[in-house]
Structure formats: structure tokens, C-alpha cells
Amino acid sequence: MENSPIATLERWEQSGGIWRLRRMDATDAVVELCACHGEPVDELRSSDPALLRYLATRPRSDPD
């Protein structure tokens, strides 16, 4: 069973990484998965409606 994209972001954050929304439109999103110092190391792409709603209210894990 595959984890939800929100669970992936939560796990990334719990492991010490940070994430930031790079791009989002009405149908999909691209989130940068970054090391603890902010360097991008991977990305998460998803069209999951729950993730789009989540990112609309929380576009990054680190403070602005």
C-alpha cells in the first residue's frame, strides 16, 4: 500500500528535512524536498486533491 503524499511530507519533516511548494495549479503540485539546510534533494509531484488542499494552507514546512 502506497503512502499518501501528505504522509510523505510529514515523514520527511519528522526526519529533519524541510519542504517547500515549488508550483501548484488546480490539478497538481510540485514540492521540493530539501535537506535540513534548505538544499533541494528531491521532489514530490502529485495530483492528490487532499494534498492540494493541504498545500493551500501550508505551502512550506520552514518559516518564511
PDB file of N, CA, C and O in Angstrom:
ATOM      1  N   MET A   1       0.833  -1.178   0.000  1.00  0.00           N
ATOM      2  CA  MET A   1       0.000   0.000   0.000  1.00  0.00           C
ATOM      3  C   MET A   1       0.882   1.248   0.000  1.00  0.00           C
ATOM      4  O   MET A   1       1.791   1.385   0.807  1.00  0.00           O
ATOM      5  N   GLU A   2       0.618   2.160  -0.901  1.00  0.00           N
ATOM      6  CA  GLU A   2       1.411   3.366  -1.043  1.00  0.00           C
ATOM      7  C   GLU A   2       0.969   4.419  -0.027  1.00  0.00           C
ATOM      8  O   GLU A   2      -0.206   4.576   0.254  1.00  0.00           O
ATOM      9  N   ASN A   3       1.950   5.154   0.529  1.00  0.00           N
ATOM     10  CA  ASN A   3       1.636   6.233   1.468  1.00  0.00           C
ATOM     11  C   ASN A   3       1.029   7.417   0.737  1.00  0.00           C
ATOM     12  O   ASN A   3       1.314   7.658  -0.429  1.00  0.00           O
ATOM     13  N   SER A   4       0.239   8.176   1.455  1.00  0.00           N
ATOM     14  CA  SER A   4      -0.323   9.388   0.878  1.00  0.00           C
ATOM     15  C   SER A   4       0.792  10.423   0.733  1.00  0.00           C
ATOM     16  O   SER A   4       1.789  10.382   1.458  1.00  0.00           O
ATOM     17  N   PRO A   5       0.640  11.378  -0.178  1.00  0.00           N
ATOM     18  CA  PRO A   5       1.658  12.414  -0.321  1.00  0.00           C
ATOM     19  C   PRO A   5       1.801  13.258   0.947  1.00  0.00           C
ATOM     20  O   PRO A   5       2.901  13.700   1.274  1.00  0.00           O
ATOM     21  N   ILE A   6       0.710  13.454   1.689  1.00  0.00           N
ATOM     22  CA  ILE A   6       0.809  14.201   2.943  1.00  0.00           C
ATOM     23  C   ILE A   6       1.648  13.419   3.949  1.00  0.00           C
ATOM     24  O   ILE A   6       2.497  13.991   4.636  1.00  0.00           O
ATOM     25  N   ALA A   7       1.457  12.115   4.014  1.00  0.00           N
ATOM     26  CA  ALA A   7       2.268  11.282   4.904  1.00  0.00           C
ATOM     27  C   ALA A   7       3.741  11.343   4.504  1.00  0.00           C
ATOM     28  O   ALA A   7       4.624  11.363   5.368  1.00  0.00           O
ATOM     29  N   THR A   8       4.015  11.408   3.222  1.00  0.00           N
ATOM     30  CA  THR A   8       5.399  11.528   2.744  1.00  0.00           C
ATOM     31  C   THR A   8       6.008  12.831   3.242  1.00  0.00           C
ATOM     32  O   THR A   8       7.147  12.848   3.735  1.00  0.00           O
ATOM     33  N   LEU A   9       5.270  13.941   3.137  1.00  0.00           N
ATOM     34  CA  LEU A   9       5.780  15.231   3.620  1.00  0.00           C
ATOM     35  C   LEU A   9       5.992  15.205   5.130  1.00  0.00           C
ATOM     36  O   LEU A   9       7.006  15.706   5.627  1.00  0.00           O
ATOM     37  N   GLU A  10       5.059  14.625   5.858  1.00  0.00           N
ATOM     38  CA  GLU A  10       5.194  14.539   7.311  1.00  0.00           C
ATOM     39  C   GLU A  10       6.400  13.702   7.703  1.00  0.00           C
ATOM     40  O   GLU A  10       7.149  14.070   8.612  1.00  0.00           O
ATOM     41  N   ARG A  11       6.605  12.588   7.021  1.00  0.00           N
ATOM     42  CA  ARG A  11       7.756  11.730   7.307  1.00  0.00           C
ATOM     43  C   ARG A  11       9.057  12.467   6.991  1.00  0.00           C
ATOM     44  O   ARG A  11      10.026  12.390   7.749  1.00  0.00           O
ATOM     45  N   TRP A  12       9.092  13.212   5.884  1.00  0.00           N
ATOM     46  CA  TRP A  12      10.277  13.977   5.504  1.00  0.00           C
ATOM     47  C   TRP A  12      10.608  14.994   6.605  1.00  0.00           C
ATOM     48  O   TRP A  12      11.757  15.116   7.029  1.00  0.00           O
ATOM     49  N   GLU A  13       9.598  15.692   7.061  1.00  0.00           N
ATOM     50  CA  GLU A  13       9.786  16.702   8.091  1.00  0.00           C
ATOM     51  C   GLU A  13      10.219  16.071   9.419  1.00  0.00           C
ATOM     52  O   GLU A  13      11.115  16.587  10.093  1.00  0.00           O
ATOM     53  N   GLN A  14       9.624  14.952   9.786  1.00  0.00           N
ATOM     54  CA  GLN A  14       9.989  14.260  11.027  1.00  0.00           C
ATOM     55  C   GLN A  14      11.419  13.749  10.994  1.00  0.00           C
ATOM     56  O   GLN A  14      12.053  13.589  12.035  1.00  0.00           O
ATOM     57  N   SER A  15      11.928  13.527   9.791  1.00  0.00           N
ATOM     58  CA  SER A  15      13.310  13.045   9.640  1.00  0.00           C
ATOM     59  C   SER A  15      14.325  14.191   9.632  1.00  0.00           C
ATOM     60  O   SER A  15      15.508  13.955   9.443  1.00  0.00           O
ATOM     61  N   GLY A  16      13.844  15.432   9.775  1.00  0.00           N
ATOM     62  CA  GLY A  16      14.751  16.570   9.845  1.00  0.00           C
ATOM     63  C   GLY A  16      14.855  17.383   8.574  1.00  0.00           C
ATOM     64  O   GLY A  16      15.536  18.405   8.540  1.00  0.00           O
ATOM     65  N   GLY A  17      14.200  16.944   7.509  1.00  0.00           N
ATOM     66  CA  GLY A  17      14.225  17.695   6.267  1.00  0.00           C
ATOM     67  C   GLY A  17      13.168  18.787   6.258  1.00  0.00           C
ATOM     68  O   GLY A  17      12.334  18.869   7.163  1.00  0.00           O
ATOM     69  N   ILE A  18      13.240  19.635   5.255  1.00  0.00           N
ATOM     70  CA  ILE A  18      12.212  20.647   5.068  1.00  0.00           C
ATOM     71  C   ILE A  18      11.647  20.499   3.663  1.00  0.00           C
ATOM     72  O   ILE A  18      12.251  19.863   2.806  1.00  0.00           O
ATOM     73  N   TRP A  19      10.489  21.057   3.437  1.00  0.00           N
ATOM     74  CA  TRP A  19       9.877  21.003   2.108  1.00  0.00           C
ATOM     75  C   TRP A  19       9.226  22.343   1.806  1.00  0.00           C
ATOM     76  O   TRP A  19       8.835  23.075   2.702  1.00  0.00           O
ATOM     77  N   ARG A  20       9.167  22.649   0.510  1.00  0.00           N
ATOM     78  CA  ARG A  20       8.593  23.912   0.044  1.00  0.00           C
ATOM     79  C   ARG A  20       7.829  23.675  -1.249  1.00  0.00           C
ATOM     80  O   ARG A  20       8.320  22.992  -2.152  1.00  0.00           O
ATOM     81  N   LEU A  21       6.658  24.273  -1.328  1.00  0.00           N
ATOM     82  CA  LEU A  21       5.876  24.212  -2.550  1.00  0.00           C
ATOM     83  C   LEU A  21       6.609  24.971  -3.648  1.00  0.00           C
ATOM     84  O   LEU A  21       6.982  26.124  -3.468  1.00  0.00           O
ATOM     85  N   ARG A  22       6.861  24.312  -4.752  1.00  0.00           N
ATOM     86  CA  ARG A  22       7.514  24.965  -5.886  1.00  0.00           C
ATOM     87  C   ARG A  22       6.505  25.456  -6.909  1.00  0.00           C
ATOM     88  O   ARG A  22       6.629  26.543  -7.450  1.00  0.00           O
ATOM     89  N   ARG A  23       5.471  24.637  -7.142  1.00  0.00           N
ATOM     90  CA  ARG A  23       4.470  25.001  -8.142  1.00  0.00           C
ATOM     91  C   ARG A  23       3.185  24.272  -7.828  1.00  0.00           C
ATOM     92  O   ARG A  23       3.187  23.108  -7.439  1.00  0.00           O
ATOM     93  N   MET A  24       2.057  24.973  -8.003  1.00  0.00           N
ATOM     94  CA  MET A  24       0.762  24.324  -7.825  1.00  0.00           C
ATOM     95  C   MET A  24      -0.251  25.035  -8.708  1.00  0.00           C
ATOM     96  O   MET A  24      -0.243  26.253  -8.841  1.00  0.00           O
ATOM     97  N   ASP A  25      -1.108  24.238  -9.328  1.00  0.00           N
ATOM     98  CA  ASP A  25      -2.250  24.783 -10.050  1.00  0.00           C
ATOM     99  C   ASP A  25      -3.486  24.021  -9.585  1.00  0.00           C
ATOM    100  O   ASP A  25      -3.438  23.344  -8.566  1.00  0.00           O
ATOM    101  N   ALA A  26      -4.548  24.109 -10.302  1.00  0.00           N
ATOM    102  CA  ALA A  26      -5.809  23.498  -9.872  1.00  0.00           C
ATOM    103  C   ALA A  26      -5.773  21.972  -9.872  1.00  0.00           C
ATOM    104  O   ALA A  26      -6.602  21.335  -9.217  1.00  0.00           O
ATOM    105  N   THR A  27      -4.821  21.376 -10.590  1.00  0.00           N
ATOM    106  CA  THR A  27      -4.832  19.919 -10.718  1.00  0.00           C
ATOM    107  C   THR A  27      -3.601  19.192 -10.184  1.00  0.00           C
ATOM    108  O   THR A  27      -3.653  17.985  -9.978  1.00  0.00           O
ATOM    109  N   ASP A  28      -2.488  19.887  -9.980  1.00  0.00           N
ATOM    110  CA  ASP A  28      -1.316  19.185  -9.443  1.00  0.00           C
ATOM    111  C   ASP A  28      -0.353  20.134  -8.757  1.00  0.00           C
ATOM    112  O   ASP A  28      -0.472  21.347  -8.853  1.00  0.00           O
ATOM    113  N   ALA A  29       0.612  19.532  -8.040  1.00  0.00           N
ATOM    114  CA  ALA A  29       1.591  20.304  -7.279  1.00  0.00           C
ATOM    115  C   ALA A  29       2.956  19.650  -7.393  1.00  0.00           C
ATOM    116  O   ALA A  29       3.072  18.437  -7.568  1.00  0.00           O
ATOM    117  N   VAL A  30       3.981  20.487  -7.275  1.00  0.00           N
ATOM    118  CA  VAL A  30       5.367  20.034  -7.197  1.00  0.00           C
ATOM    119  C   VAL A  30       5.945  20.623  -5.919  1.00  0.00           C
ATOM    120  O   VAL A  30       5.901  21.843  -5.710  1.00  0.00           O
ATOM    121  N   VAL A  31       6.461  19.753  -5.060  1.00  0.00           N
ATOM    122  CA  VAL A  31       7.015  20.168  -3.779  1.00  0.00           C
ATOM    123  C   VAL A  31       8.491  19.781  -3.758  1.00  0.00           C
ATOM    124  O   VAL A  31       8.846  18.637  -4.059  1.00  0.00           O
ATOM    125  N   GLU A  32       9.357  20.735  -3.400  1.00  0.00           N
ATOM    126  CA  GLU A  32      10.789  20.448  -3.241  1.00  0.00           C
ATOM    127  C   GLU A  32      11.004  19.803  -1.885  1.00  0.00           C
ATOM    128  O   GLU A  32      10.554  20.328  -0.861  1.00  0.00           O
ATOM    129  N   LEU A  33      11.699  18.685  -1.875  1.00  0.00           N
ATOM    130  CA  LEU A  33      12.112  18.034  -0.642  1.00  0.00           C
ATOM    131  C   LEU A  33      13.568  18.424  -0.436  1.00  0.00           C
ATOM    132  O   LEU A  33      14.419  18.149  -1.291  1.00  0.00           O
ATOM    133  N   CYS A  34      13.843  19.095   0.681  1.00  0.00           N
ATOM    134  CA  CYS A  34      15.155  19.690   0.903  1.00  0.00           C
ATOM    135  C   CYS A  34      15.838  19.094   2.130  1.00  0.00           C
ATOM    136  O   CYS A  34      15.183  18.631   3.063  1.00  0.00           O
ATOM    137  N   ALA A  35      17.168  19.178   2.118  1.00  0.00           N
ATOM    138  CA  ALA A  35      17.945  18.813   3.299  1.00  0.00           C
ATOM    139  C   ALA A  35      17.646  19.826   4.397  1.00  0.00           C
ATOM    140  O   ALA A  35      17.041  20.874   4.154  1.00  0.00           O
ATOM    141  N   CYS A  36      18.100  19.564   5.596  1.00  0.00           N
ATOM    142  CA  CYS A  36      17.800  20.444   6.725  1.00  0.00           C
ATOM    143  C   CYS A  36      18.334  21.857   6.528  1.00  0.00           C
ATOM    144  O   CYS A  36      17.827  22.799   7.134  1.00  0.00           O
ATOM    145  N   HIS A  37      19.326  22.041   5.681  1.00  0.00           N
ATOM    146  CA  HIS A  37      19.881  23.370   5.420  1.00  0.00           C
ATOM    147  C   HIS A  37      19.211  24.060   4.242  1.00  0.00           C
ATOM    148  O   HIS A  37      19.578  25.173   3.894  1.00  0.00           O
ATOM    149  N   GLY A  38      18.261  23.403   3.598  1.00  0.00           N
ATOM    150  CA  GLY A  38      17.481  24.032   2.545  1.00  0.00           C
ATOM    151  C   GLY A  38      17.841  23.664   1.120  1.00  0.00           C
ATOM    152  O   GLY A  38      17.182  24.115   0.192  1.00  0.00           O
ATOM    153  N   GLU A  39      18.874  22.845   0.905  1.00  0.00           N
ATOM    154  CA  GLU A  39      19.237  22.449  -0.454  1.00  0.00           C
ATOM    155  C   GLU A  39      18.267  21.394  -0.974  1.00  0.00           C
ATOM    156  O   GLU A  39      18.061  20.369  -0.335  1.00  0.00           O
ATOM    157  N   PRO A  40      17.661  21.616  -2.142  1.00  0.00           N
ATOM    158  CA  PRO A  40      16.762  20.609  -2.717  1.00  0.00           C
ATOM    159  C   PRO A  40      17.509  19.307  -3.019  1.00  0.00           C
ATOM    160  O   PRO A  40      18.614  19.331  -3.555  1.00  0.00           O
ATOM    161  N   VAL A  41      16.896  18.189  -2.643  1.00  0.00           N
ATOM    162  CA  VAL A  41      17.484  16.882  -2.922  1.00  0.00           C
ATOM    163  C   VAL A  41      16.542  15.975  -3.711  1.00  0.00           C
ATOM    164  O   VAL A  41      16.983  14.992  -4.299  1.00  0.00           O
ATOM    165  N   ASP A  42      15.261  16.312  -3.724  1.00  0.00           N
ATOM    166  CA  ASP A  42      14.282  15.501  -4.445  1.00  0.00           C
ATOM    167  C   ASP A  42      13.026  16.354  -4.608  1.00  0.00           C
ATOM    168  O   ASP A  42      12.979  17.485  -4.140  1.00  0.00           O
ATOM    169  N   GLU A  43      12.031  15.799  -5.281  1.00  0.00           N
ATOM    170  CA  GLU A  43      10.761  16.497  -5.392  1.00  0.00           C
ATOM    171  C   GLU A  43       9.619  15.503  -5.356  1.00  0.00           C
ATOM    172  O   GLU A  43       9.782  14.333  -5.692  1.00  0.00           O
ATOM    173  N   LEU A  44       8.491  15.996  -4.919  1.00  0.00           N
ATOM    174  CA  LEU A  44       7.265  15.217  -4.856  1.00  0.00           C
ATOM    175  C   LEU A  44       6.289  15.853  -5.826  1.00  0.00           C
ATOM    176  O   LEU A  44       6.030  17.054  -5.748  1.00  0.00           O
ATOM    177  N   ARG A  45       5.780  15.062  -6.754  1.00  0.00           N
ATOM    178  CA  ARG A  45       4.758  15.516  -7.704  1.00  0.00           C
ATOM    179  C   ARG A  45       3.492  14.723  -7.420  1.00  0.00           C
ATOM    180  O   ARG A  45       3.538  13.509  -7.286  1.00  0.00           O
ATOM    181  N   SER A  46       2.374  15.437  -7.353  1.00  0.00           N
ATOM    182  CA  SER A  46       1.123  14.743  -7.052  1.00  0.00           C
ATOM    183  C   SER A  46      -0.070  15.551  -7.534  1.00  0.00           C
ATOM    184  O   SER A  46      -0.030  16.775  -7.589  1.00  0.00           O
ATOM    185  N   SER A  47      -1.135  14.832  -7.851  1.00  0.00           N
ATOM    186  CA  SER A  47      -2.409  15.459  -8.181  1.00  0.00           C
ATOM    187  C   SER A  47      -3.468  15.075  -7.150  1.00  0.00           C
ATOM    188  O   SER A  47      -4.663  15.260  -7.386  1.00  0.00           O
ATOM    189  N   ASP A  48      -3.032  14.574  -6.004  1.00  0.00           N
ATOM    190  CA  ASP A  48      -3.946  14.167  -4.942  1.00  0.00           C
ATOM    191  C   ASP A  48      -4.713  15.395  -4.413  1.00  0.00           C
ATOM    192  O   ASP A  48      -4.100  16.354  -3.963  1.00  0.00           O
ATOM    193  N   PRO A  49      -6.051  15.366  -4.477  1.00  0.00           N
ATOM    194  CA  PRO A  49      -6.842  16.524  -4.035  1.00  0.00           C
ATOM    195  C   PRO A  49      -6.606  16.889  -2.569  1.00  0.00           C
ATOM    196  O   PRO A  49      -6.614  18.064  -2.214  1.00  0.00           O
ATOM    197  N   ALA A  50      -6.395  15.900  -1.712  1.00  0.00           N
ATOM    198  CA  ALA A  50      -6.136  16.184  -0.296  1.00  0.00           C
ATOM    199  C   ALA A  50      -4.824  16.951  -0.138  1.00  0.00           C
ATOM    200  O   ALA A  50      -4.726  17.874   0.676  1.00  0.00           O
ATOM    201  N   LEU A  51      -3.814  16.588  -0.923  1.00  0.00           N
ATOM    202  CA  LEU A  51      -2.543  17.308  -0.864  1.00  0.00           C
ATOM    203  C   LEU A  51      -2.709  18.741  -1.353  1.00  0.00           C
ATOM    204  O   LEU A  51      -2.171  19.670  -0.748  1.00  0.00           O
ATOM    205  N   LEU A  52      -3.453  18.953  -2.413  1.00  0.00           N
ATOM    206  CA  LEU A  52      -3.663  20.310  -2.928  1.00  0.00           C
ATOM    207  C   LEU A  52      -4.345  21.186  -1.875  1.00  0.00           C
ATOM    208  O   LEU A  52      -3.949  22.346  -1.685  1.00  0.00           O
ATOM    209  N   ARG A  53      -5.316  20.638  -1.163  1.00  0.00           N
ATOM    210  CA  ARG A  53      -5.974  21.395  -0.089  1.00  0.00           C
ATOM    211  C   ARG A  53      -4.984  21.689   1.043  1.00  0.00           C
ATOM    212  O   ARG A  53      -4.955  22.798   1.584  1.00  0.00           O
ATOM    213  N   TYR A  54      -4.177  20.710   1.397  1.00  0.00           N
ATOM    214  CA  TYR A  54      -3.179  20.864   2.458  1.00  0.00           C
ATOM    215  C   TYR A  54      -2.172  21.956   2.101  1.00  0.00           C
ATOM    216  O   TYR A  54      -1.875  22.838   2.912  1.00  0.00           O
ATOM    217  N   LEU A  55      -1.665  21.922   0.887  1.00  0.00           N
ATOM    218  CA  LEU A  55      -0.668  22.897   0.460  1.00  0.00           C
ATOM    219  C   LEU A  55      -1.242  24.302   0.329  1.00  0.00           C
ATOM    220  O   LEU A  55      -0.505  25.282   0.454  1.00  0.00           O
ATOM    221  N   ALA A  56      -2.530  24.408   0.088  1.00  0.00           N
ATOM    222  CA  ALA A  56      -3.165  25.728   0.005  1.00  0.00           C
ATOM    223  C   ALA A  56      -3.098  26.450   1.351  1.00  0.00           C
ATOM    224  O   ALA A  56      -3.065  27.676   1.400  1.00  0.00           O
ATOM    225  N   THR A  57      -3.043  25.689   2.436  1.00  0.00           N
ATOM    226  CA  THR A  57      -2.985  26.298   3.765  1.00  0.00           C
ATOM    227  C   THR A  57      -1.593  26.234   4.385  1.00  0.00           C
ATOM    228  O   THR A  57      -1.292  26.986   5.308  1.00  0.00           O
ATOM    229  N   ARG A  58      -0.743  25.347   3.892  1.00  0.00           N
ATOM    230  CA  ARG A  58       0.608  25.210   4.429  1.00  0.00           C
ATOM    231  C   ARG A  58       1.572  24.948   3.272  1.00  0.00           C
ATOM    232  O   ARG A  58       1.871  23.795   2.946  1.00  0.00           O
ATOM    233  N   PRO A  59       2.105  25.988   2.630  1.00  0.00           N
ATOM    234  CA  PRO A  59       2.939  25.810   1.454  1.00  0.00           C
ATOM    235  C   PRO A  59       4.395  25.464   1.726  1.00  0.00           C
ATOM    236  O   PRO A  59       5.143  25.206   0.799  1.00  0.00           O
ATOM    237  N   ARG A  60       4.793  25.431   2.994  1.00  0.00           N
ATOM    238  CA  ARG A  60       6.189  25.074   3.322  1.00  0.00           C
ATOM    239  C   ARG A  60       6.268  24.617   4.767  1.00  0.00           C
ATOM    240  O   ARG A  60       5.426  24.971   5.584  1.00  0.00           O
ATOM    241  N   SER A  61       7.322  23.856   5.064  1.00  0.00           N
ATOM    242  CA  SER A  61       7.479  23.371   6.423  1.00  0.00           C
ATOM    243  C   SER A  61       8.347  24.281   7.268  1.00  0.00           C
ATOM    244  O   SER A  61       8.260  24.275   8.490  1.00  0.00           O
ATOM    245  N   ASP A  62       9.188  25.090   6.622  1.00  0.00           N
ATOM    246  CA  ASP A  62      10.055  26.004   7.358  1.00  0.00           C
ATOM    247  C   ASP A  62       9.411  27.394   7.416  1.00  0.00           C
ATOM    248  O   ASP A  62       8.587  27.721   6.579  1.00  0.00           O
ATOM    249  N   PRO A  63       9.776  28.191   8.399  1.00  0.00           N
ATOM    250  CA  PRO A  63       9.208  29.542   8.463  1.00  0.00           C
ATOM    251  C   PRO A  63       9.678  30.375   7.263  1.00  0.00           C
ATOM    252  O   PRO A  63      10.762  30.165   6.739  1.00  0.00           O
ATOM    253  N   ASP A  64       8.875  31.311   6.864  1.00  0.00           N
ATOM    254  CA  ASP A  64       9.210  32.191   5.735  1.00  0.00           C
ATOM    255  C   ASP A  64      10.472  32.975   5.986  1.00  0.00           C
ATOM    256  O   ASP A  64      10.777  33.453   6.979  1.00  0.00           O
TER     257      ASP A  64
END
